[in-house]
Amino acid sequence: MRRFLFLLSVLLLAAPAGAATLYYGARVGMKLTIVKKTGIGSEHASILARHDRHDATIYCREYGHDFTKKCIDDEMKAPLSFEITANCKSGEFTTFYGAKMLFQGRNKGTEVTTDYLIKAVAENVMLDGSGASGYDYTIDQFKALCPNRLK
């Protein structure tokens, strides 16, 4: 019965069919629904997104194994920036965490094992491709803003 109720709640809370999403973290449910895109591929690229209870519920239940309303409410209050921006010409961009990043193009033989180089500006470090670095969802955010830069 519990599984049936969970499945029913997931179906009722589901985002509209075909709604595009972007991950802000590596864990299940850590994604935002895209509301608006402007200037994609330009020096003024922007994506506006929103958090929804459906994804917060998935995060709490599937990752945290927490079925409480408090967990969902807390996740909805996660300190995120709901707009990411990029200058696709210079490679400068921001993430949903508000971090400033610099896309430096294809990796041409550095000690970092990623296909592309991304520098976290404030920390002055390259994302190394590990789960802890956030490379996967960070490159996806840049790709959504500047799709023509990844070739």
mmCIF file with all atom_site columns, C-alpha atoms in Angstrom:
data_model
loop_
_atom_site.group_PDB
_atom_site.id
_atom_site.type_symbol
_atom_site.label_atom_id
_atom_site.label_alt_id
_atom_site.label_comp_id
_atom_site.label_asym_id
_atom_site.label_entity_id
_atom_site.label_seq_id
_atom_site.pdbx_PDB_ins_code
_atom_site.Cartn_x
_atom_site.Cartn_y
_atom_site.Cartn_z
_atom_site.occupancy
_atom_site.B_iso_or_equiv
_atom_site.pdbx_formal_charge
_atom_site.auth_seq_id
_atom_site.auth_comp_id
_atom_site.auth_asym_id
_atom_site.auth_atom_id
_atom_site.pdbx_PDB_model_num
ATOM 1   C CA . MET A 1 1   ? 0.000  0.000  0.000   1.00 0.00 ? 1   MET A CA 1
ATOM 2   C CA . ARG A 1 2   ? 2.845  2.391  0.875   1.00 0.00 ? 2   ARG A CA 1
ATOM 3   C CA . ARG A 1 3   ? 4.448  1.862  -2.530  1.00 0.00 ? 3   ARG A CA 1
ATOM 4   C CA . PHE A 1 4   ? 1.144  2.513  -4.271  1.00 0.00 ? 4   PHE A CA 1
ATOM 5   C CA . LEU A 1 5   ? 0.706  5.797  -2.387  1.00 0.00 ? 5   LEU A CA 1
ATOM 6   C CA . PHE A 1 6   ? 4.288  6.794  -3.188  1.00 0.00 ? 6   PHE A CA 1
ATOM 7   C CA . LEU A 1 7   ? 3.795  6.032  -6.877  1.00 0.00 ? 7   LEU A CA 1
ATOM 8   C CA . LEU A 1 8   ? 0.522  7.949  -6.909  1.00 0.00 ? 8   LEU A CA 1
ATOM 9   C CA . SER A 1 9   ? 2.137  10.983 -5.260  1.00 0.00 ? 9   SER A CA 1
ATOM 10  C CA . VAL A 1 10  ? 5.012  10.908 -7.742  1.00 0.00 ? 10  VAL A CA 1
ATOM 11  C CA . LEU A 1 11  ? 2.605  10.842 -10.666 1.00 0.00 ? 11  LEU A CA 1
ATOM 12  C CA . LEU A 1 12  ? 0.536  13.698 -9.246  1.00 0.00 ? 12  LEU A CA 1
ATOM 13  C CA . LEU A 1 13  ? 3.588  15.828 -8.537  1.00 0.00 ? 13  LEU A CA 1
ATOM 14  C CA . ALA A 1 14  ? 5.276  15.135 -11.862 1.00 0.00 ? 14  ALA A CA 1
ATOM 15  C CA . ALA A 1 15  ? 6.528  18.053 -13.922 1.00 0.00 ? 15  ALA A CA 1
ATOM 16  C CA . PRO A 1 16  ? 4.678  18.779 -17.149 1.00 0.00 ? 16  PRO A CA 1
ATOM 17  C CA . ALA A 1 17  ? 5.535  16.341 -19.921 1.00 0.00 ? 17  ALA A CA 1
ATOM 18  C CA . GLY A 1 18  ? 8.556  17.461 -21.905 1.00 0.00 ? 18  GLY A CA 1
ATOM 19  C CA . ALA A 1 19  ? 9.663  20.037 -19.326 1.00 0.00 ? 19  ALA A CA 1
ATOM 20  C CA . ALA A 1 20  ? 13.422 20.458 -19.633 1.00 0.00 ? 20  ALA A CA 1
ATOM 21  C CA . THR A 1 21  ? 15.517 20.149 -16.504 1.00 0.00 ? 21  THR A CA 1
ATOM 22  C CA . LEU A 1 22  ? 19.097 20.738 -15.393 1.00 0.00 ? 22  LEU A CA 1
ATOM 23  C CA . TYR A 1 23  ? 20.866 19.156 -12.469 1.00 0.00 ? 23  TYR A CA 1
ATOM 24  C CA . TYR A 1 24  ? 22.369 21.393 -9.778  1.00 0.00 ? 24  TYR A CA 1
ATOM 25  C CA . GLY A 1 25  ? 23.940 18.473 -7.904  1.00 0.00 ? 25  GLY A CA 1
ATOM 26  C CA . ALA A 1 26  ? 24.992 14.888 -8.387  1.00 0.00 ? 26  ALA A CA 1
ATOM 27  C CA . ARG A 1 27  ? 22.320 13.207 -6.290  1.00 0.00 ? 27  ARG A CA 1
ATOM 28  C CA . VAL A 1 28  ? 18.954 11.908 -7.441  1.00 0.00 ? 28  VAL A CA 1
ATOM 29  C CA . GLY A 1 29  ? 16.322 14.660 -7.476  1.00 0.00 ? 29  GLY A CA 1
ATOM 30  C CA . MET A 1 30  ? 18.857 17.505 -7.465  1.00 0.00 ? 30  MET A CA 1
ATOM 31  C CA . LYS A 1 31  ? 17.445 19.143 -10.564 1.00 0.00 ? 31  LYS A CA 1
ATOM 32  C CA . LEU A 1 32  ? 15.571 22.268 -11.524 1.00 0.00 ? 32  LEU A CA 1
ATOM 33  C CA . THR A 1 33  ? 12.928 22.806 -14.196 1.00 0.00 ? 33  THR A CA 1
ATOM 34  C CA . ILE A 1 34  ? 13.861 25.319 -16.885 1.00 0.00 ? 34  ILE A CA 1
ATOM 35  C CA . VAL A 1 35  ? 11.408 28.206 -17.061 1.00 0.00 ? 35  VAL A CA 1
ATOM 36  C CA . LYS A 1 36  ? 13.038 30.524 -19.599 1.00 0.00 ? 36  LYS A CA 1
ATOM 37  C CA . LYS A 1 37  ? 16.097 30.666 -21.862 1.00 0.00 ? 37  LYS A CA 1
ATOM 38  C CA . THR A 1 38  ? 17.479 33.819 -23.456 1.00 0.00 ? 38  THR A CA 1
ATOM 39  C CA . GLY A 1 39  ? 20.531 34.555 -25.578 1.00 0.00 ? 39  GLY A CA 1
ATOM 40  C CA . ILE A 1 40  ? 21.668 30.930 -25.672 1.00 0.00 ? 40  ILE A CA 1
ATOM 41  C CA . GLY A 1 41  ? 25.086 30.729 -27.340 1.00 0.00 ? 41  GLY A CA 1
ATOM 42  C CA . SER A 1 42  ? 25.735 34.474 -27.013 1.00 0.00 ? 42  SER A CA 1
ATOM 43  C CA . GLU A 1 43  ? 27.714 36.785 -24.749 1.00 0.00 ? 43  GLU A CA 1
ATOM 44  C CA . HIS A 1 44  ? 24.526 37.219 -22.671 1.00 0.00 ? 44  HIS A CA 1
ATOM 45  C CA . ALA A 1 45  ? 23.184 33.671 -22.292 1.00 0.00 ? 45  ALA A CA 1
ATOM 46  C CA . SER A 1 46  ? 20.754 33.091 -19.446 1.00 0.00 ? 46  SER A CA 1
ATOM 47  C CA . ILE A 1 47  ? 18.614 30.268 -18.107 1.00 0.00 ? 47  ILE A CA 1
ATOM 48  C CA . LEU A 1 48  ? 15.985 30.813 -15.454 1.00 0.00 ? 48  LEU A CA 1
ATOM 49  C CA . ALA A 1 49  ? 14.816 27.734 -13.539 1.00 0.00 ? 49  ALA A CA 1
ATOM 50  C CA . ARG A 1 50  ? 12.603 26.788 -10.631 1.00 0.00 ? 50  ARG A CA 1
ATOM 51  C CA . HIS A 1 51  ? 12.703 24.165 -7.923  1.00 0.00 ? 51  HIS A CA 1
ATOM 52  C CA . ASP A 1 52  ? 9.623  22.010 -7.476  1.00 0.00 ? 52  ASP A CA 1
ATOM 53  C CA . ARG A 1 53  ? 8.308  19.799 -4.711  1.00 0.00 ? 53  ARG A CA 1
ATOM 54  C CA . HIS A 1 54  ? 8.342  16.755 -6.978  1.00 0.00 ? 54  HIS A CA 1
ATOM 55  C CA . ASP A 1 55  ? 12.129 16.803 -7.322  1.00 0.00 ? 55  ASP A CA 1
ATOM 56  C CA . ALA A 1 56  ? 12.601 17.719 -3.651  1.00 0.00 ? 56  ALA A CA 1
ATOM 57  C CA . THR A 1 57  ? 10.433 14.721 -2.746  1.00 0.00 ? 57  THR A CA 1
ATOM 58  C CA . ILE A 1 58  ? 12.498 12.409 -4.943  1.00 0.00 ? 58  ILE A CA 1
ATOM 59  C CA . TYR A 1 59  ? 15.709 13.736 -3.380  1.00 0.00 ? 59  TYR A CA 1
ATOM 60  C CA . CYS A 1 60  ? 14.446 13.199 0.175   1.00 0.00 ? 60  CYS A CA 1
ATOM 61  C CA . ARG A 1 61  ? 12.962 9.771  -0.409  1.00 0.00 ? 61  ARG A CA 1
ATOM 62  C CA . GLU A 1 62  ? 15.450 8.225  -2.815  1.00 0.00 ? 62  GLU A CA 1
ATOM 63  C CA . TYR A 1 63  ? 18.691 9.756  -1.539  1.00 0.00 ? 63  TYR A CA 1
ATOM 64  C CA . GLY A 1 64  ? 17.957 10.606 2.075   1.00 0.00 ? 64  GLY A CA 1
ATOM 65  C CA . HIS A 1 65  ? 15.400 7.846  2.748   1.00 0.00 ? 65  HIS A CA 1
ATOM 66  C CA . ASP A 1 66  ? 13.468 10.578 4.543   1.00 0.00 ? 66  ASP A CA 1
ATOM 67  C CA . PHE A 1 67  ? 9.716  10.604 3.983   1.00 0.00 ? 67  PHE A CA 1
ATOM 68  C CA . THR A 1 68  ? 8.969  13.667 6.113   1.00 0.00 ? 68  THR A CA 1
ATOM 69  C CA . LYS A 1 69  ? 7.439  16.935 4.972   1.00 0.00 ? 69  LYS A CA 1
ATOM 70  C CA . LYS A 1 70  ? 10.249 18.726 6.846   1.00 0.00 ? 70  LYS A CA 1
ATOM 71  C CA . CYS A 1 71  ? 12.889 17.201 4.561   1.00 0.00 ? 71  CYS A CA 1
ATOM 72  C CA . ILE A 1 72  ? 10.979 18.336 1.475   1.00 0.00 ? 72  ILE A CA 1
ATOM 73  C CA . ASP A 1 73  ? 10.436 21.822 2.921   1.00 0.00 ? 73  ASP A CA 1
ATOM 74  C CA . ASP A 1 74  ? 14.151 22.076 3.796   1.00 0.00 ? 74  ASP A CA 1
ATOM 75  C CA . GLU A 1 75  ? 15.186 20.978 0.313   1.00 0.00 ? 75  GLU A CA 1
ATOM 76  C CA . MET A 1 76  ? 12.855 23.579 -1.220  1.00 0.00 ? 76  MET A CA 1
ATOM 77  C CA . LYS A 1 77  ? 14.810 26.192 0.781   1.00 0.00 ? 77  LYS A CA 1
ATOM 78  C CA . ALA A 1 78  ? 18.202 25.026 -0.521  1.00 0.00 ? 78  ALA A CA 1
ATOM 79  C CA . PRO A 1 79  ? 20.395 28.092 -1.138  1.00 0.00 ? 79  PRO A CA 1
ATOM 80  C CA . LEU A 1 80  ? 20.357 28.120 -4.923  1.00 0.00 ? 80  LEU A CA 1
ATOM 81  C CA . SER A 1 81  ? 20.558 30.797 -7.550  1.00 0.00 ? 81  SER A CA 1
ATOM 82  C CA . PHE A 1 82  ? 17.705 30.144 -9.952  1.00 0.00 ? 82  PHE A CA 1
ATOM 83  C CA . GLU A 1 83  ? 19.396 31.938 -12.843 1.00 0.00 ? 83  GLU A CA 1
ATOM 84  C CA . ILE A 1 84  ? 22.604 30.857 -14.516 1.00 0.00 ? 84  ILE A CA 1
ATOM 85  C CA . THR A 1 85  ? 24.392 33.089 -17.011 1.00 0.00 ? 85  THR A CA 1
ATOM 86  C CA . ALA A 1 86  ? 27.277 32.876 -19.426 1.00 0.00 ? 86  ALA A CA 1
ATOM 87  C CA . ASN A 1 87  ? 29.421 34.880 -21.762 1.00 0.00 ? 87  ASN A CA 1
ATOM 88  C CA . CYS A 1 88  ? 29.880 32.164 -24.362 1.00 0.00 ? 88  CYS A CA 1
ATOM 89  C CA . LYS A 1 89  ? 32.675 34.091 -26.073 1.00 0.00 ? 89  LYS A CA 1
ATOM 90  C CA . SER A 1 90  ? 34.895 34.420 -22.971 1.00 0.00 ? 90  SER A CA 1
ATOM 91  C CA . GLY A 1 91  ? 33.746 31.172 -21.323 1.00 0.00 ? 91  GLY A CA 1
ATOM 92  C CA . GLU A 1 92  ? 32.777 32.867 -18.066 1.00 0.00 ? 92  GLU A CA 1
ATOM 93  C CA . PHE A 1 93  ? 29.611 31.459 -16.487 1.00 0.00 ? 93  PHE A CA 1
ATOM 94  C CA . THR A 1 94  ? 27.764 30.988 -13.218 1.00 0.00 ? 94  THR A CA 1
ATOM 95  C CA . THR A 1 95  ? 26.211 27.874 -11.698 1.00 0.00 ? 95  THR A CA 1
ATOM 96  C CA . PHE A 1 96  ? 23.020 27.279 -9.745  1.00 0.00 ? 96  PHE A CA 1
ATOM 97  C CA . TYR A 1 97  ? 25.159 27.482 -6.603  1.00 0.00 ? 97  TYR A CA 1
ATOM 98  C CA . GLY A 1 98  ? 26.179 31.008 -7.619  1.00 0.00 ? 98  GLY A CA 1
ATOM 99  C CA . ALA A 1 99  ? 29.775 29.950 -8.309  1.00 0.00 ? 99  ALA A CA 1
ATOM 100 C CA . LYS A 1 100 ? 31.756 31.728 -10.997 1.00 0.00 ? 100 LYS A CA 1
ATOM 101 C CA . MET A 1 101 ? 33.387 29.358 -13.467 1.00 0.00 ? 101 MET A CA 1
ATOM 102 C CA . LEU A 1 102 ? 35.624 29.673 -16.503 1.00 0.00 ? 102 LEU A CA 1
ATOM 103 C CA . PHE A 1 103 ? 35.286 27.240 -19.396 1.00 0.00 ? 103 PHE A CA 1
ATOM 104 C CA . GLN A 1 104 ? 38.760 26.883 -20.940 1.00 0.00 ? 104 GLN A CA 1
ATOM 105 C CA . GLY A 1 105 ? 38.036 24.568 -23.856 1.00 0.00 ? 105 GLY A CA 1
ATOM 106 C CA . ARG A 1 106 ? 39.115 21.057 -24.709 1.00 0.00 ? 106 ARG A CA 1
ATOM 107 C CA . ASN A 1 107 ? 41.627 19.410 -22.408 1.00 0.00 ? 107 ASN A CA 1
ATOM 108 C CA . LYS A 1 108 ? 44.867 18.932 -24.296 1.00 0.00 ? 108 LYS A CA 1
ATOM 109 C CA . GLY A 1 109 ? 46.851 16.697 -21.986 1.00 0.00 ? 109 GLY A CA 1
ATOM 110 C CA . THR A 1 110 ? 46.767 18.125 -18.473 1.00 0.00 ? 110 THR A CA 1
ATOM 111 C CA . GLU A 1 111 ? 46.803 16.048 -15.284 1.00 0.00 ? 111 GLU A CA 1
ATOM 112 C CA . VAL A 1 112 ? 43.022 16.583 -15.120 1.00 0.00 ? 112 VAL A CA 1
ATOM 113 C CA . THR A 1 113 ? 41.217 13.687 -16.809 1.00 0.00 ? 113 THR A CA 1
ATOM 114 C CA . THR A 1 114 ? 38.162 15.556 -18.122 1.00 0.00 ? 114 THR A CA 1
ATOM 115 C CA . ASP A 1 115 ? 37.328 16.205 -21.773 1.00 0.00 ? 115 ASP A CA 1
ATOM 116 C CA . TYR A 1 116 ? 37.047 19.953 -21.130 1.00 0.00 ? 116 TYR A CA 1
ATOM 117 C CA . LEU A 1 117 ? 38.727 22.263 -18.650 1.00 0.00 ? 117 LEU A CA 1
ATOM 118 C CA . ILE A 1 118 ? 36.593 24.221 -16.208 1.00 0.00 ? 118 ILE A CA 1
ATOM 119 C CA . LYS A 1 119 ? 38.131 26.437 -13.570 1.00 0.00 ? 119 LYS A CA 1
ATOM 120 C CA . ALA A 1 120 ? 36.353 27.373 -10.335 1.00 0.00 ? 120 ALA A CA 1
ATOM 121 C CA . VAL A 1 121 ? 37.343 31.051 -10.225 1.00 0.00 ? 121 VAL A CA 1
ATOM 122 C CA . ALA A 1 122 ? 37.075 31.752 -6.469  1.00 0.00 ? 122 ALA A CA 1
ATOM 123 C CA . GLU A 1 123 ? 39.057 28.636 -5.531  1.00 0.00 ? 123 GLU A CA 1
ATOM 124 C CA . ASN A 1 124 ? 41.423 28.979 -8.507  1.00 0.00 ? 124 ASN A CA 1
ATOM 125 C CA . VAL A 1 125 ? 41.223 25.217 -9.169  1.00 0.00 ? 125 VAL A CA 1
ATOM 126 C CA . MET A 1 126 ? 40.287 23.063 -12.124 1.00 0.00 ? 126 MET A CA 1
ATOM 127 C CA . LEU A 1 127 ? 37.342 20.711 -11.736 1.00 0.00 ? 127 LEU A CA 1
ATOM 128 C CA . ASP A 1 128 ? 38.934 17.275 -11.874 1.00 0.00 ? 128 ASP A CA 1
ATOM 129 C CA . GLY A 1 129 ? 35.992 15.158 -12.986 1.00 0.00 ? 129 GLY A CA 1
ATOM 130 C CA . SER A 1 130 ? 35.441 13.545 -9.590  1.00 0.00 ? 130 SER A CA 1
ATOM 131 C CA . GLY A 1 131 ? 31.980 13.487 -8.073  1.00 0.00 ? 131 GLY A CA 1
ATOM 132 C CA . ALA A 1 132 ? 33.189 15.894 -5.398  1.00 0.00 ? 132 ALA A CA 1
ATOM 133 C CA . SER A 1 133 ? 34.268 18.478 -7.979  1.00 0.00 ? 133 SER A CA 1
ATOM 134 C CA . GLY A 1 134 ? 30.782 18.690 -9.522  1.00 0.00 ? 134 GLY A CA 1
ATOM 135 C CA . TYR A 1 135 ? 32.221 18.526 -13.030 1.00 0.00 ? 135 TYR A CA 1
ATOM 136 C CA . ASP A 1 136 ? 29.350 16.522 -14.572 1.00 0.00 ? 136 ASP A CA 1
ATOM 137 C CA . TYR A 1 137 ? 26.496 18.849 -13.663 1.00 0.00 ? 137 TYR A CA 1
ATOM 138 C CA . THR A 1 138 ? 28.670 21.959 -14.098 1.00 0.00 ? 138 THR A CA 1
ATOM 139 C CA . ILE A 1 139 ? 29.599 21.047 -17.692 1.00 0.00 ? 139 ILE A CA 1
ATOM 140 C CA . ASP A 1 140 ? 25.920 20.281 -18.384 1.00 0.00 ? 140 ASP A CA 1
ATOM 141 C CA . GLN A 1 141 ? 24.947 23.767 -17.178 1.00 0.00 ? 141 GLN A CA 1
ATOM 142 C CA . PHE A 1 142 ? 27.592 25.351 -19.425 1.00 0.00 ? 142 PHE A CA 1
ATOM 143 C CA . LYS A 1 143 ? 26.495 23.167 -22.349 1.00 0.00 ? 143 LYS A CA 1
ATOM 144 C CA . ALA A 1 144 ? 22.891 24.325 -21.899 1.00 0.00 ? 144 ALA A CA 1
ATOM 145 C CA . LEU A 1 145 ? 24.038 27.967 -21.993 1.00 0.00 ? 145 LEU A CA 1
ATOM 146 C CA . CYS A 1 146 ? 26.690 27.659 -24.729 1.00 0.00 ? 146 CYS A CA 1
ATOM 147 C CA . PRO A 1 147 ? 26.006 24.490 -26.752 1.00 0.00 ? 147 PRO A CA 1
ATOM 148 C CA . ASN A 1 148 ? 28.292 25.459 -29.635 1.00 0.00 ? 148 ASN A CA 1
ATOM 149 C CA . ARG A 1 149 ? 31.398 25.706 -27.413 1.00 0.00 ? 149 ARG A CA 1
ATOM 150 C CA . LEU A 1 150 ? 31.563 21.950 -26.807 1.00 0.00 ? 150 LEU A CA 1
ATOM 151 C CA . LYS A 1 151 ? 32.772 20.370 -30.012 1.00 0.00 ? 151 LYS A CA 1
#
